[in-house]
Coordinates of C-alpha atoms in Angstrom, one line a residue:
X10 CA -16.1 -149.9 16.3
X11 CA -16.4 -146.5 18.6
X12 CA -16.6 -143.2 17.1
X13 CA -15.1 -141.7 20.4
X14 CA -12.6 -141.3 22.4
X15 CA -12.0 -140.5 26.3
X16 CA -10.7 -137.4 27.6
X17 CA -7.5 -138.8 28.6
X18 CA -7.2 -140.4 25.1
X19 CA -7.8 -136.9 23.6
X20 CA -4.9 -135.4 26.1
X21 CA -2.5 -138.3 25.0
X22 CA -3.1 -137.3 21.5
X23 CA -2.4 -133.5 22.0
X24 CA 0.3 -134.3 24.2
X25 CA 1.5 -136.7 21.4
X26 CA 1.9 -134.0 18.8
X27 CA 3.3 -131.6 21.0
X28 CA 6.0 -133.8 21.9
X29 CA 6.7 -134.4 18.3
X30 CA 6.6 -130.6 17.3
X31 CA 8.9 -129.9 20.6
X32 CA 12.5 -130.8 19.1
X33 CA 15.8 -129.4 18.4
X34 CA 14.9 -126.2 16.4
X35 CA 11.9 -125.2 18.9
X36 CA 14.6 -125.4 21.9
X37 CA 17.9 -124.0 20.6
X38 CA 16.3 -121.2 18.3
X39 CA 14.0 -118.7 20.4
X40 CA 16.7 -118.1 23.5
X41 CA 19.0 -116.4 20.2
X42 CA 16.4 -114.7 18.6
X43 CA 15.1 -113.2 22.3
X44 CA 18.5 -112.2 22.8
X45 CA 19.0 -110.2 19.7
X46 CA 16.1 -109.1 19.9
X47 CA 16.3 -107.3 23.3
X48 CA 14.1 -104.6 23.5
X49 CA 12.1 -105.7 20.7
X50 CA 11.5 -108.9 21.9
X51 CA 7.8 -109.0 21.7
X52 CA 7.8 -108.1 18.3
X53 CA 10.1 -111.1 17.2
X54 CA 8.1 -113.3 19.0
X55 CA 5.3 -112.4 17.7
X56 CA 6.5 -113.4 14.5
X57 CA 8.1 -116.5 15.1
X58 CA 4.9 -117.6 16.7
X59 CA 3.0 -116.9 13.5
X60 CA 5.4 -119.6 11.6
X61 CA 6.3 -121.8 14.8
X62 CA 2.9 -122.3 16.5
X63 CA 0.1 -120.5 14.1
X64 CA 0.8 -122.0 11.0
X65 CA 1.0 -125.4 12.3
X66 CA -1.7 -125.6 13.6
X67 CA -3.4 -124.1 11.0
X68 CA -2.1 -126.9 8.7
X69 CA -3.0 -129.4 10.7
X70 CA -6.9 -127.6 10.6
X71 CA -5.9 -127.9 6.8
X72 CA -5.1 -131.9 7.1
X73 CA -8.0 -132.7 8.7
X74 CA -10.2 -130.7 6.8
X75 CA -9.0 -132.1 3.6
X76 CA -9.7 -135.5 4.8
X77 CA -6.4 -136.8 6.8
X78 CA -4.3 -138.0 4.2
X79 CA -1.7 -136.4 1.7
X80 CA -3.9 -137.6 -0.8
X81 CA -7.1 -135.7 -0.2
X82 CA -5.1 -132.7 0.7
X83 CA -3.8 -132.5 -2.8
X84 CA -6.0 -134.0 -5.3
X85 CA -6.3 -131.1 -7.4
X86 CA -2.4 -131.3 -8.1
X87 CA -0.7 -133.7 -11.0
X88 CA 0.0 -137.6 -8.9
X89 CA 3.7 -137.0 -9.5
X90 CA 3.9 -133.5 -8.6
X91 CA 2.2 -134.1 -5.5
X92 CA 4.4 -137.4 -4.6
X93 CA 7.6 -135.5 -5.5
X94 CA 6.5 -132.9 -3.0
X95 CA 5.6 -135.3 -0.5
X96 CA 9.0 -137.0 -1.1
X97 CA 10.9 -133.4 -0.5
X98 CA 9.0 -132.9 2.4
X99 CA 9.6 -136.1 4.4
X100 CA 13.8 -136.2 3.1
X101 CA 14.1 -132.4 5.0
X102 CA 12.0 -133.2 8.2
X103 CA 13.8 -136.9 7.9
X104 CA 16.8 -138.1 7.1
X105 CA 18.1 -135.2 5.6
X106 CA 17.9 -132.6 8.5
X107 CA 15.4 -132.7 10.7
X108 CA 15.1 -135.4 12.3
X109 CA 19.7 -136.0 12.3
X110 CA 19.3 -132.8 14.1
X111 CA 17.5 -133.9 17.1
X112 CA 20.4 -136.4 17.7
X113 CA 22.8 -133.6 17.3
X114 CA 21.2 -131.2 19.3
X115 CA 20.8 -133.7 22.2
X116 CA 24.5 -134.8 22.5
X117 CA 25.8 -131.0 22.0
X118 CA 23.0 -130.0 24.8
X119 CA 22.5 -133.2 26.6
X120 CA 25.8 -134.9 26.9
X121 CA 28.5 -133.2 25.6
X122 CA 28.4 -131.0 29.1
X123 CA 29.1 -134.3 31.0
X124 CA 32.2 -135.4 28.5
X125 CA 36.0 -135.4 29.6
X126 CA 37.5 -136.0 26.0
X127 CA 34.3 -135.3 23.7
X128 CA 35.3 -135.9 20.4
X129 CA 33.6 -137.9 16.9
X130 CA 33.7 -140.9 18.4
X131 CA 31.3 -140.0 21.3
X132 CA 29.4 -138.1 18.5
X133 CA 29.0 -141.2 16.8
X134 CA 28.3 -143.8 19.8
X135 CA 25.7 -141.3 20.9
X136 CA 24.3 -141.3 17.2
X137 CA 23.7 -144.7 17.2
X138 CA 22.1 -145.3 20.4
X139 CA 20.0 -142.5 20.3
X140 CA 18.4 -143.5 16.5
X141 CA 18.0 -147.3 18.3
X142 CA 16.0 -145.8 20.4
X143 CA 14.0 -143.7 18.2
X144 CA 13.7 -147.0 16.1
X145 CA 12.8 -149.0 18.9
X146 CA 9.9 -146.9 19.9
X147 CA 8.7 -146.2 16.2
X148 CA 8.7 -149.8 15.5
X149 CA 5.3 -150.4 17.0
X150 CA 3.5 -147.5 15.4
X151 CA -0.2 -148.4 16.6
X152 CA 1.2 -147.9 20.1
X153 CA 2.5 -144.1 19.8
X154 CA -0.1 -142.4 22.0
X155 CA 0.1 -144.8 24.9
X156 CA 4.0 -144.4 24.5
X157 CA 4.5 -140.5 24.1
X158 CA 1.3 -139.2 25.1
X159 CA 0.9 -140.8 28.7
X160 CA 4.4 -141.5 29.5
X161 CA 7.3 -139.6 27.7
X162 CA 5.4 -136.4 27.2
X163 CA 4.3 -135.6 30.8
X164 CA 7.9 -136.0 31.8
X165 CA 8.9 -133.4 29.5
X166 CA 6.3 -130.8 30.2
X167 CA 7.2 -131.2 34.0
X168 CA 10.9 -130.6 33.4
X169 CA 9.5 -127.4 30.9
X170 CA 7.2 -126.0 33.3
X171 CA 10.0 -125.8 36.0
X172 CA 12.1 -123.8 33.9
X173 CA 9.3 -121.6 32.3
X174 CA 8.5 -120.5 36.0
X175 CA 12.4 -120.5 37.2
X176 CA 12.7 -117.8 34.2
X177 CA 9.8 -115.7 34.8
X178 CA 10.1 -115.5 38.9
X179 CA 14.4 -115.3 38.9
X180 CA 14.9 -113.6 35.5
X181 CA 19.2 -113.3 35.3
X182 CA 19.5 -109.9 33.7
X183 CA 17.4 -107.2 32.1
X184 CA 16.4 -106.4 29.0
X185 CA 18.5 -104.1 26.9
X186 CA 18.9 -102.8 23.3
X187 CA 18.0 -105.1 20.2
X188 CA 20.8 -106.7 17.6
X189 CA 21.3 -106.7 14.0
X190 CA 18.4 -106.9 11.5
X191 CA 16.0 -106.8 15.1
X192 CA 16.7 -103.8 15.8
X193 CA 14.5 -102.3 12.1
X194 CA 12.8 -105.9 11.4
X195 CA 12.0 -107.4 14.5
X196 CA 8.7 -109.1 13.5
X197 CA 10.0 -110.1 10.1
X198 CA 13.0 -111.8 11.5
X199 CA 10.9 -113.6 14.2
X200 CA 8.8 -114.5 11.5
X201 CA 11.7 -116.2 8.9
X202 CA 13.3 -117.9 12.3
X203 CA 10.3 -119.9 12.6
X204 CA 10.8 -121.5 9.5
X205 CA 13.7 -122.8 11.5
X206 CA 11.4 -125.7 13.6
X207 CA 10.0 -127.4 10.3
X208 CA 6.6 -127.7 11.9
X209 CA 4.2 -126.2 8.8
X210 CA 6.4 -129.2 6.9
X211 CA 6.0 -131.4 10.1
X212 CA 2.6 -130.6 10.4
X213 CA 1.6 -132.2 7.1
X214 CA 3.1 -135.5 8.1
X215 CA 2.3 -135.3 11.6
X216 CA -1.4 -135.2 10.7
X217 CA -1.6 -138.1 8.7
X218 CA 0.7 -140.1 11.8
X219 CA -2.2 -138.7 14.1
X220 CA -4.9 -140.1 11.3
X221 CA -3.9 -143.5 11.8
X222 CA -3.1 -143.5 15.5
X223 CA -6.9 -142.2 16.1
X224 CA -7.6 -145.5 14.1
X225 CA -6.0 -147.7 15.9
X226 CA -7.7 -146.3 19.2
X227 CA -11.4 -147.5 17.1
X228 CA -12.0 -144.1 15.4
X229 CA -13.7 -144.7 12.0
X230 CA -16.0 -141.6 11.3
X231 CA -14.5 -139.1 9.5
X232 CA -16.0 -136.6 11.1
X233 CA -15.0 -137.3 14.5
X234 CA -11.6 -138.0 13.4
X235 CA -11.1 -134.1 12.0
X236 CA -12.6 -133.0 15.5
X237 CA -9.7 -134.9 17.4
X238 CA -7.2 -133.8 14.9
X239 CA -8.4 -130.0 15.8
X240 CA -8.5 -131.0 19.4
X241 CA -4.9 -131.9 19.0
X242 CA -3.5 -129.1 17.4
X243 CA -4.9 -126.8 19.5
X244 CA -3.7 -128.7 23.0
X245 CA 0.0 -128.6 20.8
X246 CA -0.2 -125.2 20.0
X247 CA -1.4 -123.9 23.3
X248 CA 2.1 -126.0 24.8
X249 CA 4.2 -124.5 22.1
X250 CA 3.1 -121.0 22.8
X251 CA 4.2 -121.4 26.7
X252 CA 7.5 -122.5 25.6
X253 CA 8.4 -120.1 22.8
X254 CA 7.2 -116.8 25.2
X255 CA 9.3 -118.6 28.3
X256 CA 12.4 -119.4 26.1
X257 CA 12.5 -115.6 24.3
X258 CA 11.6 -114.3 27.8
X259 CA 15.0 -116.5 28.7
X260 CA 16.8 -115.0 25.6
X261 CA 15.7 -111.7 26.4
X262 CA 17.4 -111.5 29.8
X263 CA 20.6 -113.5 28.8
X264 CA 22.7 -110.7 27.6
X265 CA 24.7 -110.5 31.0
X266 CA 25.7 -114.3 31.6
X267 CA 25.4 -115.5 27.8
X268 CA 26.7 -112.4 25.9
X269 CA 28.7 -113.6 22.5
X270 CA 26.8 -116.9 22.4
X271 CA 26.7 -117.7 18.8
X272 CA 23.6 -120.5 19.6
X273 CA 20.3 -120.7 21.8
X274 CA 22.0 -124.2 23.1
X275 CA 24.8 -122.4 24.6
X276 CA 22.5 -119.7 26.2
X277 CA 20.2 -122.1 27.5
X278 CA 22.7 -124.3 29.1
X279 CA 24.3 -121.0 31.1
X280 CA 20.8 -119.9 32.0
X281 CA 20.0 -122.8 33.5
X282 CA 23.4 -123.2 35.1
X283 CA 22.7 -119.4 36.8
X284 CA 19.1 -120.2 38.0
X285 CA 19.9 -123.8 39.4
X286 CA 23.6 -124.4 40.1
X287 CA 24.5 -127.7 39.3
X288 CA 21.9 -129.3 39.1
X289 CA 20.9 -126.9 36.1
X290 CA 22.8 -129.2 33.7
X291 CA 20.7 -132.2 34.7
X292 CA 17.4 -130.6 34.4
X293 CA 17.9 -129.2 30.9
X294 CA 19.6 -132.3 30.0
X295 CA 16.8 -134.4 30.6
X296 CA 14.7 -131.6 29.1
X297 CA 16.9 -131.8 25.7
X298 CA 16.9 -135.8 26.0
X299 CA 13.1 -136.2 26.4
X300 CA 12.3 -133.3 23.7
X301 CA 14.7 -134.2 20.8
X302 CA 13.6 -138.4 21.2
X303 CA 9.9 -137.8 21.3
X304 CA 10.5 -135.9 18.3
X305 CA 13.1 -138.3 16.6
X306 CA 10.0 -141.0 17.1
X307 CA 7.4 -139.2 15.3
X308 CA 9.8 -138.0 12.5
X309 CA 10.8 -141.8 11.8
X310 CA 7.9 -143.2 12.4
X311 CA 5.8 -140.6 10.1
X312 CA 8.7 -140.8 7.2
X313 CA 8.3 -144.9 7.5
X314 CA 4.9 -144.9 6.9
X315 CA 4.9 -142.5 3.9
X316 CA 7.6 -144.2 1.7
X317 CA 6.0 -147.8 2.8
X318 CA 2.7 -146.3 1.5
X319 CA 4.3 -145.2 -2.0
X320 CA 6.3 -148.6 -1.9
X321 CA 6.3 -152.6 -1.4
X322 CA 9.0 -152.2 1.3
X323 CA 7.1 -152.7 5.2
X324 CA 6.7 -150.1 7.4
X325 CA 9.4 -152.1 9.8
X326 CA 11.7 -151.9 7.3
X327 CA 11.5 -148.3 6.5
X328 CA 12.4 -147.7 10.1
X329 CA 15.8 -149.3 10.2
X330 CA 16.2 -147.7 7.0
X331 CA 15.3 -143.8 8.2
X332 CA 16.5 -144.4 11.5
X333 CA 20.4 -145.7 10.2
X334 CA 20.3 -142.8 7.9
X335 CA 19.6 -140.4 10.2
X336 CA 22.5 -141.8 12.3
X337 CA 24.8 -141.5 9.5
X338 CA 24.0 -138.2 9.1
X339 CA 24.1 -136.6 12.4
X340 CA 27.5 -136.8 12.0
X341 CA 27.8 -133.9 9.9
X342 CA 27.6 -131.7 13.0
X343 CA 24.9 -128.9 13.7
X344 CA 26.4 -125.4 12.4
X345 CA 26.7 -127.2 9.3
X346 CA 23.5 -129.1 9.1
X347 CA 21.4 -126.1 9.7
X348 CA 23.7 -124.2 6.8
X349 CA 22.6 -126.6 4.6
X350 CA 19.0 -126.9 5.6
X351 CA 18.1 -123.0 5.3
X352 CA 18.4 -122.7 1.3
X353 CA 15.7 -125.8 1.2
X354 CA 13.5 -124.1 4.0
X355 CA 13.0 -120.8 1.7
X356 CA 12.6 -122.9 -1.0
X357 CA 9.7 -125.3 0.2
X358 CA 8.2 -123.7 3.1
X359 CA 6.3 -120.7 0.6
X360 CA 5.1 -123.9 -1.0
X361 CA 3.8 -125.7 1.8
X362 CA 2.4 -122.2 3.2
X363 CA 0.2 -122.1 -0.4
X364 CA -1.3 -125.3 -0.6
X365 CA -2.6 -125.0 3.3
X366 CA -3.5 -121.4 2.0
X367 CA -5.7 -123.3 -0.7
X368 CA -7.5 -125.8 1.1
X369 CA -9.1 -123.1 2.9
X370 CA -10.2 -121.0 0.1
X371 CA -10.7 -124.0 -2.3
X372 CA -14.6 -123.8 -2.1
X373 CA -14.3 -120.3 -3.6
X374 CA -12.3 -121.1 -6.6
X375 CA -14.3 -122.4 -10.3
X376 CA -11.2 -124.4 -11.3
X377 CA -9.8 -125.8 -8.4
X378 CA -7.3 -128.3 -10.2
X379 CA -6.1 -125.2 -12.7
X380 CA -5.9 -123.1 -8.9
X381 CA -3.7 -125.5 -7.4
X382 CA -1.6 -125.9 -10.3
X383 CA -1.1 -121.5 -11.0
X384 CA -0.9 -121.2 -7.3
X385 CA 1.8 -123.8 -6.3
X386 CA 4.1 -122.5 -9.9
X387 CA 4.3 -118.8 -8.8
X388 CA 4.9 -119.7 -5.2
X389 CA 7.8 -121.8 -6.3
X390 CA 9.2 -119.5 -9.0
X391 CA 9.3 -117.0 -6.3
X392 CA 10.1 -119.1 -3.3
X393 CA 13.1 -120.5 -5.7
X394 CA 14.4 -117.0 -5.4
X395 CA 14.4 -116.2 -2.0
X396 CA 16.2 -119.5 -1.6
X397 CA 18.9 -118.2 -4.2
X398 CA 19.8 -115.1 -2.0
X399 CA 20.0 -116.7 1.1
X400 CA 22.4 -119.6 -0.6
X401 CA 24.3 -116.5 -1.9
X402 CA 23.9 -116.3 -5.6
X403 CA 23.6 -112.7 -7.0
X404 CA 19.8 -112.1 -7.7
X405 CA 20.3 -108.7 -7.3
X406 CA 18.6 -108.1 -10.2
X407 CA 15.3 -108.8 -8.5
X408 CA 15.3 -106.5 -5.5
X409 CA 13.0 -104.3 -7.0
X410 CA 10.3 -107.0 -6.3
X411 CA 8.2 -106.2 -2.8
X412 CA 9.3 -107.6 0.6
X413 CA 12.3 -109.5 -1.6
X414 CA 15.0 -107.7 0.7
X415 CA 13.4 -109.5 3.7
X416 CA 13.4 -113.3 1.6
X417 CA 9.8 -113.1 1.6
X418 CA 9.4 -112.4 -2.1
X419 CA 6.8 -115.1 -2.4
X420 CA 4.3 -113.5 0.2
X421 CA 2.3 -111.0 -2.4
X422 CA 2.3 -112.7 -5.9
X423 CA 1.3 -115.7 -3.9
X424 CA -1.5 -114.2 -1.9
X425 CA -2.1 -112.3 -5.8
X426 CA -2.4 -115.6 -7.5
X427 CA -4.9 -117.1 -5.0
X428 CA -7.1 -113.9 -4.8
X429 CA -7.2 -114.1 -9.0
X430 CA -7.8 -117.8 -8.8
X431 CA -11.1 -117.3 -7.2
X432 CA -12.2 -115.5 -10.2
X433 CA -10.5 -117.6 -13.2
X434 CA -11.9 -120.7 -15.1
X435 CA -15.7 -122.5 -14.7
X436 CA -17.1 -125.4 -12.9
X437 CA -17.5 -126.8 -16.4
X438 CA -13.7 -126.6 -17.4
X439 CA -12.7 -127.8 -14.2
X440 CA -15.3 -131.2 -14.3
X441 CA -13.7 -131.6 -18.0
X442 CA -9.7 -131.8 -16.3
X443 CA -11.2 -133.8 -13.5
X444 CA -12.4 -136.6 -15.9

């Protein structure tokens, strides 16, 4: 067995994972949020990079230091509290909403545009063969790189680095005055929008994906596999970050062809209209297409192999299973999918934020199981109520708490419980709960 892999196997993986972190949310988000933005722009993006592209690959640092699997990253939490977070995790960024979004996003973007009578009908026909697809390709997991990192992904960065440049040489308006909550909270905005993509929750799955596709390329050592999975993250991160400054950039200038949109996809689809005619439709269709599939693959294939881990059912059969159910339920429609989807973000990504947070300052702590345990409660008790506010129950009653007006409530007693964690309980105690 090698412990090694060539540089164009390295690539493929990078390539791989961006592919599967470039989906619906990282395409129809950023051209809004640059828009509103306006003159403030580089604030917002600043922050949505922190949450879209820094903590991502930061997690995926987290994954591989921890060892690659789900397992090793929590085994200082309870089994079932850790499998019932797992489980949470891999329903939102599978059949739930994530991944059903990709298949909306690409018929609204991708071939709604080319539609006489587009109605539910086309919705659903479109559903279906698009999850086929994603099944198909998902079905023979040990061949993922060879199938997204040479072939599908190289497509899609081509079609991305053609509008990137189109944008920045031929920009279709100017910059003018920011919107809304950018105008006093531009970084802080940026920042929550990034919870949009899913990628800190993708991240965690991803890594464990990219675990067992270096394995099936001969990787053993454990060692070398962390160093690929950093290799990866960075080459995905370093791709993300061109497309999030090139889409804002796109937002940012947008105001006088796109003014009223009430989406990025709308915005994009004029912008590329204005910079290449007619063609502009095709170009950001196969854009859409390529982007939202590759990411439909990795979010099936990564959900199968969880649940066929925890269960007797095959991986094969987890597939059909995911991949129907996200048909089914990309027939909600999008406005209301992503209504649906924000209360869980606010409520699970302050949790998924923490336990990254604590495999890097684990070494540090006496008690790491009693850490974990303090840690992941007060980020959910406060997580729990940022997602109250933003599902509009009255938690008025709590506004007194710091950076709570901003749904960030869980940032400082978080960061407070960690910091006293490093100073609580003995080595002793902790080898005592261990046994």
């Amino acid at each position: 067995m090698k412990n090694s892999l060539k540089t164009s196997d390295i690539l493929a993986v990078g390539f791989m994972l961006f592919a599967f972190f470039l989906g619906a949310g990282n395409i129809i988000f950023p051209p809004l949020s640059g828009q509103l933005a306006g003159e403030n722009v580089l604030s917002a993006m600043l922050g949505f990079l922190v949450t879209a592209v820094g903590l991502p690959l930061v997690t995926i640092i987290a994954v591989a230091i921890a060892g690659g699997t789900w397992d090793h990253l929590t085994k200082d939490l309870p089994v079932k509290a850790a499998t019932l977070m797992a489980v949470l995790i891999f329903i939102i960024i599978g059949p739930a909403f994530a991944a059903p979004r990709t298949g909306l996003v690409a018929y609204e973007m991708a071939v709604k545009p080319f539609l006489v009578d587009a109605g539910q009908t086309s919705l659903t026909l479109f559903s279906i063969l698009f999850f086929m697809v994603a099944m198909f390709f998902a079905w023979s997991q040990g061949k993922l790189i060879d199938v997204i990192g040479k072939f599908l992904t190289p497509t899609l960065m081509i079609g991305l680095l053609i509008l990137a440049v189109a944008v920045f040489v031929n920009p279709q308006g100017d910059i003018l005055a920011a919107q809304g909550d950018y105008v006093d909270q531009a970084f802080t905005k940026g920042f929550l929008e990034g919870y949009n993509t899913m990628d800190t929750f993708a991240s965690l799955m991803f890594g464990m994906l990219l675990v067992e596709a270096i394995k099936n390329k001969g990787v053993t050592d454990q060692k070398a596999i962390t160093q690929y999975l950093i290799y990866a993250g960075t080459i995905a991160a370093i791709g993300l970050a061109v497309v999030y400054i090139s889409l804002f950039y796109l937002g940012a200038t947008s105001l006088s062809i796109a003014a009223g949109a009430d989406n990025g996809g709308v915005i994009l689809s004029l912008y590329t209209h204005a910079l290449f005619g007619s063609y502009g439709q095709v170009i950001l269709s196969l854009i859409v297409l390529l982007a939202c599939l590759t990411t439909a693959i990795g979010l099936v294939s990564a959900c199968s192999d969880y649940f066929s881990s925890i269960t007797r059912v095959p991986y094969k059969v987890w597939v059909i299973v995911v991949g129907s159910s996200c048909a089914l339920v990309a027939n909600v429609g999008l406005s209301q999918l992503i209504t649906l989807s924000v209360p869980m973000l606010f409520a699970l990504y302050p949790i998924a934020i923490a336990l990254v947070a604590l495999t890097f300052t684990r070494k540090w702590m006496p008690n790491p199981q009693l850490s974990y345990r303090v840690v992941m409660l007060v980020s959910l008790c406060f997580a729990l109520l940022d997602a109250a506010k933003v599902s509009g129950i009255d938690v008025s009653a709590f506004n007194m708490l710091p950076m709570f007006e901003y749904g960030m409530a869980w940032v400082l007693p978080t960061a407070s419980a960690i910091i006293c964690m490093c100073f609580i309980g003995s080595k002793e105690e902790s080898a005592i709960e261990a046994a």
